[in-house]
Amino acid sequence: AARLGADVFFFPAHYSFFPIFSRVPKVVCIHDTIPERFPEIIFPTKRNFMFWRAKTWLAKLQATPVMTLSETSATDISRMLGVPRKRIDVVTEGAESVFRQILDPAIRSAARVRHDIPLDVPLLIYVGGFNRHKNVLALIEAMPAIVAACPDAHLAIVGRTTGTRFWDNIDDLKAGASRDARTSDRIIFTGEISDSQMAELLNAGQALVMPSLWEGFGLPALEAMSCGVPVLASHRGSLPEVVGDGGLYFDPEKREDLAARAVELLGSPVLQTELAGKALTRAGTFQWERAAHLA
């Protein structure tokens, strides 16, 4: 790599960073400090964490500058990794054009049929990974309280369930989903689906739920809002920075708080309509063109 004669090396994530011993400028995107914040739930062993810290040290040493995706992450990188704030550039993300409002009810209905979800029930959706910091188990464990107040409520969990991404807890999630007879048939694991199918499913739902203990940006939230779908979001990390007034917030460590916000939204079509409009407006402030100018 050092002999390529490149003008600059760009690492879009420091997961993929490797040291290059040359004078070529290197830009490294550090998405977040989640591994440093929650090492016990991110890494299977302390040895893994030790190697991660060494890699991160090399990345921040070679980076000129460090790029990240939110002011929240910039603050964390400066405070937790010791990178001077003036060396950090914030470049936000954007949703792809496939994530848009779909007004055709036939398409929305087909999305539900595809995953055996009844057409006329309130639908919450989770999209993302299953690492422990994503806190999906808390969402599953909140479902009995949600169903107690909204008897027809369903939850669709979208993401790869093969257990091949990092250190996830998919077995715990599936066990949790089947633990309570009241909700075992209300929780659907769709597996990994295409962006177009995801957009259709989001349009068929009442809200996206992001119960993460921390996020560095929260792209699924932006994708949902681009579809005119409100977000029920953890009040931690970058999610308030991204979601703004396009959703409702809860404490991710309190199942009852999560359930209360879900019931509040599902029980009020007026609130759903109000937040959907605000979500669309909010999504419009995050565009790839803007990101290009920030870069």
Short mmCIF file of C-alpha atoms in Angstrom, two decimals:
data_model
loop_
_atom_site.label_atom_id
_atom_site.label_comp_id
_atom_site.label_asym_id
_atom_site.label_seq_id
_atom_site.Cartn_x
_atom_site.Cartn_y
_atom_site.Cartn_z
CA ALA A 1 0.00 0.00 0.00
CA ALA A 2 2.87 2.37 0.79
CA ARG A 3 4.20 1.92 -2.75
CA LEU A 4 0.93 2.74 -4.56
CA GLY A 5 1.81 6.40 -5.01
CA ALA A 6 -1.56 7.51 -3.66
CA ASP A 7 -2.30 11.12 -2.77
CA VAL A 8 -4.27 10.13 0.31
CA PHE A 9 -5.48 6.95 2.04
CA PHE A 10 -9.06 6.97 3.36
CA PHE A 11 -10.25 4.36 5.85
CA PRO A 12 -14.07 4.65 6.05
CA ALA A 13 -14.01 2.84 9.40
CA HIS A 14 -11.13 2.17 11.72
CA TYR A 15 -12.30 -1.44 11.86
CA SER A 16 -10.59 -1.72 8.48
CA PHE A 17 -7.57 0.41 9.38
CA PHE A 18 -4.08 -1.00 9.02
CA PRO A 19 -0.86 0.98 9.58
CA ILE A 20 0.85 2.33 6.48
CA PHE A 21 4.40 3.43 7.06
CA SER A 22 4.68 6.25 4.55
CA ARG A 23 4.25 10.02 4.48
CA VAL A 24 1.03 9.83 2.48
CA PRO A 25 -1.80 11.62 4.39
CA LYS A 26 -4.28 9.24 5.99
CA VAL A 27 -7.90 10.01 6.89
CA VAL A 28 -9.47 7.57 9.36
CA CYS A 29 -13.19 7.58 10.19
CA ILE A 30 -13.79 6.59 13.82
CA HIS A 31 -17.53 6.12 14.00
CA ASP A 32 -17.82 6.00 17.78
CA THR A 33 -16.19 5.00 21.05
CA ILE A 34 -18.61 2.16 21.83
CA PRO A 35 -15.78 -0.43 22.16
CA GLU A 36 -14.09 1.78 24.77
CA ARG A 37 -17.36 2.56 26.54
CA PHE A 38 -18.61 -1.05 26.77
CA PRO A 39 -15.59 -3.38 26.36
CA GLU A 40 -17.20 -6.10 28.47
CA ILE A 41 -20.12 -6.50 26.05
CA ILE A 42 -18.23 -5.80 22.82
CA PHE A 43 -15.25 -8.14 23.14
CA PRO A 44 -15.32 -11.85 24.05
CA THR A 45 -11.93 -11.61 25.84
CA LYS A 46 -9.65 -8.99 27.35
CA ARG A 47 -7.05 -10.02 24.77
CA ASN A 48 -9.40 -8.88 21.98
CA PHE A 49 -9.77 -5.52 23.70
CA MET A 50 -6.01 -5.19 24.11
CA PHE A 51 -5.46 -5.66 20.36
CA TRP A 52 -8.30 -3.23 19.61
CA ARG A 53 -6.70 -0.56 21.78
CA ALA A 54 -3.37 -1.02 20.02
CA LYS A 55 -5.05 -0.71 16.61
CA THR A 56 -6.96 2.40 17.69
CA TRP A 57 -3.77 3.99 19.04
CA LEU A 58 -2.06 3.48 15.68
CA ALA A 59 -5.12 4.79 13.82
CA LYS A 60 -5.33 8.05 15.76
CA LEU A 61 -1.53 8.45 15.56
CA GLN A 62 -1.50 8.18 11.76
CA ALA A 63 -4.77 9.97 11.00
CA THR A 64 -4.58 13.50 9.59
CA PRO A 65 -7.39 14.20 10.38
CA VAL A 66 -9.83 11.90 12.20
CA MET A 67 -13.33 11.89 10.68
CA THR A 68 -16.50 11.02 12.57
CA LEU A 69 -20.26 11.17 12.02
CA SER A 70 -21.72 13.27 14.83
CA GLU A 71 -20.85 15.91 17.38
CA THR A 72 -21.56 13.30 20.05
CA SER A 73 -18.84 11.06 18.65
CA ALA A 74 -16.45 13.98 18.19
CA THR A 75 -16.81 14.83 21.87
CA ASP A 76 -16.29 11.19 22.85
CA ILE A 77 -13.24 10.75 20.61
CA SER A 78 -11.66 13.86 22.08
CA ARG A 79 -12.46 12.95 25.68
CA MET A 80 -11.97 9.17 25.63
CA LEU A 81 -9.27 8.75 22.98
CA GLY A 82 -7.38 11.96 23.57
CA VAL A 83 -7.64 13.31 20.01
CA PRO A 84 -7.62 17.14 20.00
CA ARG A 85 -11.02 18.45 18.87
CA LYS A 86 -9.40 20.59 16.16
CA ARG A 87 -8.15 17.38 14.49
CA ILE A 88 -11.67 15.92 14.23
CA ASP A 89 -13.96 16.59 11.26
CA VAL A 90 -17.68 15.82 11.62
CA VAL A 91 -19.20 14.51 8.38
CA THR A 92 -22.80 13.36 8.82
CA GLU A 93 -24.48 10.62 6.80
CA GLY A 94 -27.49 10.57 4.46
CA ALA A 95 -30.18 8.04 3.55
CA GLU A 96 -30.16 6.44 0.12
CA SER A 97 -32.94 7.51 -2.26
CA VAL A 98 -34.73 4.16 -1.89
CA PHE A 99 -35.77 5.29 1.60
CA ARG A 100 -38.76 7.50 0.83
CA GLN A 101 -42.46 7.70 1.54
CA ILE A 102 -44.52 5.02 -0.22
CA LEU A 103 -48.12 6.10 -0.50
CA ASP A 104 -49.39 3.03 -2.38
CA PRO A 105 -51.25 0.90 0.21
CA ALA A 106 -50.81 -2.20 -1.94
CA ILE A 107 -47.02 -2.01 -1.60
CA ARG A 108 -47.24 -1.49 2.14
CA SER A 109 -49.64 -4.41 2.49
CA ALA A 110 -47.40 -6.65 0.39
CA ALA A 111 -44.49 -5.86 2.72
CA ARG A 112 -46.49 -7.16 5.66
CA VAL A 113 -47.69 -10.25 3.81
CA ARG A 114 -44.08 -11.04 2.86
CA HIS A 115 -43.26 -11.48 6.55
CA ASP A 116 -46.59 -12.96 7.74
CA ILE A 117 -47.57 -9.80 9.59
CA PRO A 118 -51.34 -9.13 9.78
CA LEU A 119 -52.45 -6.14 7.71
CA ASP A 120 -54.42 -4.29 10.37
CA VAL A 121 -52.19 -4.45 13.48
CA PRO A 122 -49.92 -1.77 14.98
CA LEU A 123 -46.34 -2.55 13.92
CA LEU A 124 -43.08 -1.60 15.59
CA ILE A 125 -39.84 -2.26 13.72
CA TYR A 126 -36.22 -2.72 14.75
CA VAL A 127 -33.47 -2.56 12.12
CA GLY A 128 -29.80 -3.18 12.81
CA GLY A 129 -27.25 -5.48 14.34
CA PHE A 130 -27.53 -7.69 17.39
CA ASN A 131 -24.46 -6.76 19.38
CA ARG A 132 -25.27 -6.44 23.05
CA HIS A 133 -25.00 -2.64 23.12
CA LYS A 134 -27.89 -2.52 20.62
CA ASN A 135 -30.05 -3.54 23.61
CA VAL A 136 -32.59 -5.43 21.48
CA LEU A 137 -33.34 -7.79 24.36
CA ALA A 138 -34.77 -4.83 26.31
CA LEU A 139 -37.17 -4.16 23.43
CA ILE A 140 -38.25 -7.80 23.36
CA GLU A 141 -38.73 -7.80 27.14
CA ALA A 142 -40.85 -4.63 26.89
CA MET A 143 -43.27 -6.28 24.46
CA PRO A 144 -45.55 -7.91 27.09
CA ALA A 145 -46.27 -4.48 28.61
CA ILE A 146 -46.84 -3.01 25.14
CA VAL A 147 -49.21 -5.84 24.20
CA ALA A 148 -51.06 -5.48 27.51
CA ALA A 149 -52.02 -1.93 26.46
CA CYS A 150 -52.15 -2.52 22.68
CA PRO A 151 -53.31 -6.14 22.31
CA ASP A 152 -52.68 -6.36 18.56
CA ALA A 153 -49.18 -4.84 18.56
CA HIS A 154 -46.46 -6.70 16.63
CA LEU A 155 -42.70 -6.28 16.43
CA ALA A 156 -40.59 -6.98 13.33
CA ILE A 157 -36.86 -7.41 13.97
CA VAL A 158 -34.80 -6.87 10.82
CA GLY A 159 -31.18 -7.99 10.59
CA ARG A 160 -28.84 -10.88 9.97
CA THR A 161 -29.54 -13.71 12.42
CA THR A 162 -26.75 -16.10 11.39
CA GLY A 163 -24.53 -15.05 14.29
CA THR A 164 -21.61 -14.21 11.98
CA ARG A 165 -21.22 -10.49 12.77
CA PHE A 166 -18.91 -9.60 15.62
CA TRP A 167 -20.03 -10.93 19.01
CA ASP A 168 -23.82 -10.87 19.05
CA ASN A 169 -26.45 -12.36 21.33
CA ILE A 170 -28.94 -13.65 18.76
CA ASP A 171 -29.55 -16.85 20.75
CA ASP A 172 -30.57 -14.78 23.78
CA LEU A 173 -32.88 -12.69 21.62
CA LYS A 174 -34.66 -15.69 20.10
CA ALA A 175 -35.02 -17.27 23.54
CA GLY A 176 -36.41 -14.00 24.91
CA ALA A 177 -38.88 -13.72 22.04
CA SER A 178 -40.34 -17.16 22.78
CA ARG A 179 -40.31 -16.84 26.58
CA ASP A 180 -43.68 -15.12 27.02
CA ALA A 181 -46.69 -16.83 25.47
CA ARG A 182 -48.50 -13.50 25.12
CA THR A 183 -45.92 -12.16 22.67
CA SER A 184 -44.20 -15.21 21.17
CA ASP A 185 -46.33 -15.01 18.02
CA ARG A 186 -46.10 -11.18 17.87
CA ILE A 187 -42.31 -10.98 17.37
CA ILE A 188 -41.06 -11.71 13.86
CA PHE A 189 -37.40 -12.09 12.86
CA THR A 190 -37.28 -11.19 9.17
CA GLY A 191 -33.59 -11.95 8.67
CA GLU A 192 -31.49 -9.74 6.42
CA ILE A 193 -33.51 -8.09 3.66
CA SER A 194 -32.73 -5.73 0.77
CA ASP A 195 -32.88 -1.96 1.14
CA SER A 196 -35.95 -1.76 -1.09
CA GLN A 197 -37.79 -4.36 1.01
CA MET A 198 -36.68 -2.58 4.17
CA ALA A 199 -38.07 0.72 2.88
CA GLU A 200 -41.38 -0.96 2.08
CA LEU A 201 -41.56 -2.54 5.53
CA LEU A 202 -40.71 0.74 7.26
CA ASN A 203 -43.53 2.43 5.35
CA ALA A 204 -45.86 -0.32 6.59
CA GLY A 205 -45.00 0.32 10.24
CA GLN A 206 -46.01 2.84 12.88
CA ALA A 207 -42.52 3.44 14.30
CA LEU A 208 -38.91 2.36 14.26
CA VAL A 209 -37.51 1.52 17.70
CA MET A 210 -33.83 2.13 18.52
CA PRO A 211 -33.16 1.00 22.10
CA SER A 212 -29.34 1.25 21.85
CA LEU A 213 -27.23 1.96 24.91
CA TRP A 214 -25.15 4.17 22.61
CA GLU A 215 -24.87 5.10 18.92
CA GLY A 216 -22.30 7.07 16.98
CA PHE A 217 -24.90 8.21 14.44
CA GLY A 218 -27.92 5.93 13.96
CA LEU A 219 -28.43 5.50 10.22
CA PRO A 220 -31.58 3.29 10.55
CA ALA A 221 -33.27 6.21 12.33
CA LEU A 222 -32.51 8.51 9.42
CA GLU A 223 -33.70 5.91 6.91
CA ALA A 224 -36.98 5.52 8.80
CA MET A 225 -37.54 9.26 9.06
CA SER A 226 -36.88 9.57 5.32
CA CYS A 227 -39.87 7.23 4.90
CA GLY A 228 -42.00 9.47 7.12
CA VAL A 229 -41.82 7.02 10.03
CA PRO A 230 -41.36 8.32 13.61
CA VAL A 231 -38.58 6.92 15.79
CA LEU A 232 -38.85 5.68 19.36
CA ALA A 233 -35.28 6.28 20.45
CA SER A 234 -32.95 5.86 23.38
CA HIS A 235 -32.10 9.24 24.88
CA ARG A 236 -28.39 8.42 24.85
CA GLY A 237 -25.52 8.86 22.41
CA SER A 238 -26.11 10.54 19.06
CA LEU A 239 -29.76 9.55 18.63
CA PRO A 240 -31.25 12.82 20.00
CA GLU A 241 -28.81 14.68 17.71
CA VAL A 242 -30.09 12.78 14.66
CA VAL A 243 -33.78 12.22 15.47
CA GLY A 244 -34.48 15.69 16.87
CA ASP A 245 -38.24 16.24 17.11
CA GLY A 246 -38.99 13.30 14.79
CA GLY A 247 -39.74 10.87 17.59
CA LEU A 248 -40.10 10.13 21.29
CA TYR A 249 -37.34 9.25 23.76
CA PHE A 250 -36.88 6.76 26.59
CA ASP A 251 -34.28 5.52 29.05
CA PRO A 252 -32.83 2.38 27.40
CA GLU A 253 -32.22 0.73 30.76
CA LYS A 254 -35.88 1.01 31.82
CA ARG A 255 -38.18 -1.42 30.00
CA GLU A 256 -41.24 0.32 31.45
CA ASP A 257 -40.12 3.64 29.98
CA LEU A 258 -39.65 2.08 26.54
CA ALA A 259 -43.05 0.43 26.76
CA ALA A 260 -44.74 3.66 27.88
CA ARG A 261 -43.40 5.61 24.90
CA ALA A 262 -44.47 2.85 22.50
CA VAL A 263 -47.97 2.74 23.97
CA GLU A 264 -48.19 6.55 23.84
CA LEU A 265 -47.39 6.53 20.14
CA LEU A 266 -49.44 3.51 19.13
CA GLY A 267 -52.45 4.81 21.03
CA SER A 268 -52.58 8.15 19.24
CA PRO A 269 -53.01 8.35 15.45
CA VAL A 270 -52.84 12.14 15.79
CA LEU A 271 -49.42 11.90 17.45
CA GLN A 272 -48.25 9.46 14.79
CA THR A 273 -49.23 11.88 12.03
CA GLU A 274 -47.62 14.83 13.79
CA LEU A 275 -44.34 13.00 14.38
CA ALA A 276 -44.32 11.57 10.85
CA GLY A 277 -44.35 15.08 9.42
CA LYS A 278 -41.60 16.22 11.76
CA ALA A 279 -39.56 13.11 10.93
CA LEU A 280 -39.70 13.88 7.20
CA THR A 281 -38.60 17.47 7.79
CA ARG A 282 -35.80 16.36 10.08
CA ALA A 283 -34.55 13.78 7.58
CA GLY A 284 -34.26 16.51 4.98
CA THR A 285 -31.47 18.14 6.99
CA PHE A 286 -29.21 15.09 6.48
CA GLN A 287 -28.25 14.70 2.84
CA TRP A 288 -25.21 13.16 1.13
CA GLU A 289 -24.66 16.46 -0.71
CA ARG A 290 -24.34 18.21 2.64
CA ALA A 291 -21.98 15.46 3.81
CA ALA A 292 -19.80 16.03 0.74
CA HIS A 293 -19.52 19.73 1.55
CA LEU A 294 -18.63 18.92 5.17
CA ALA A 295 -15.90 16.55 3.98
#
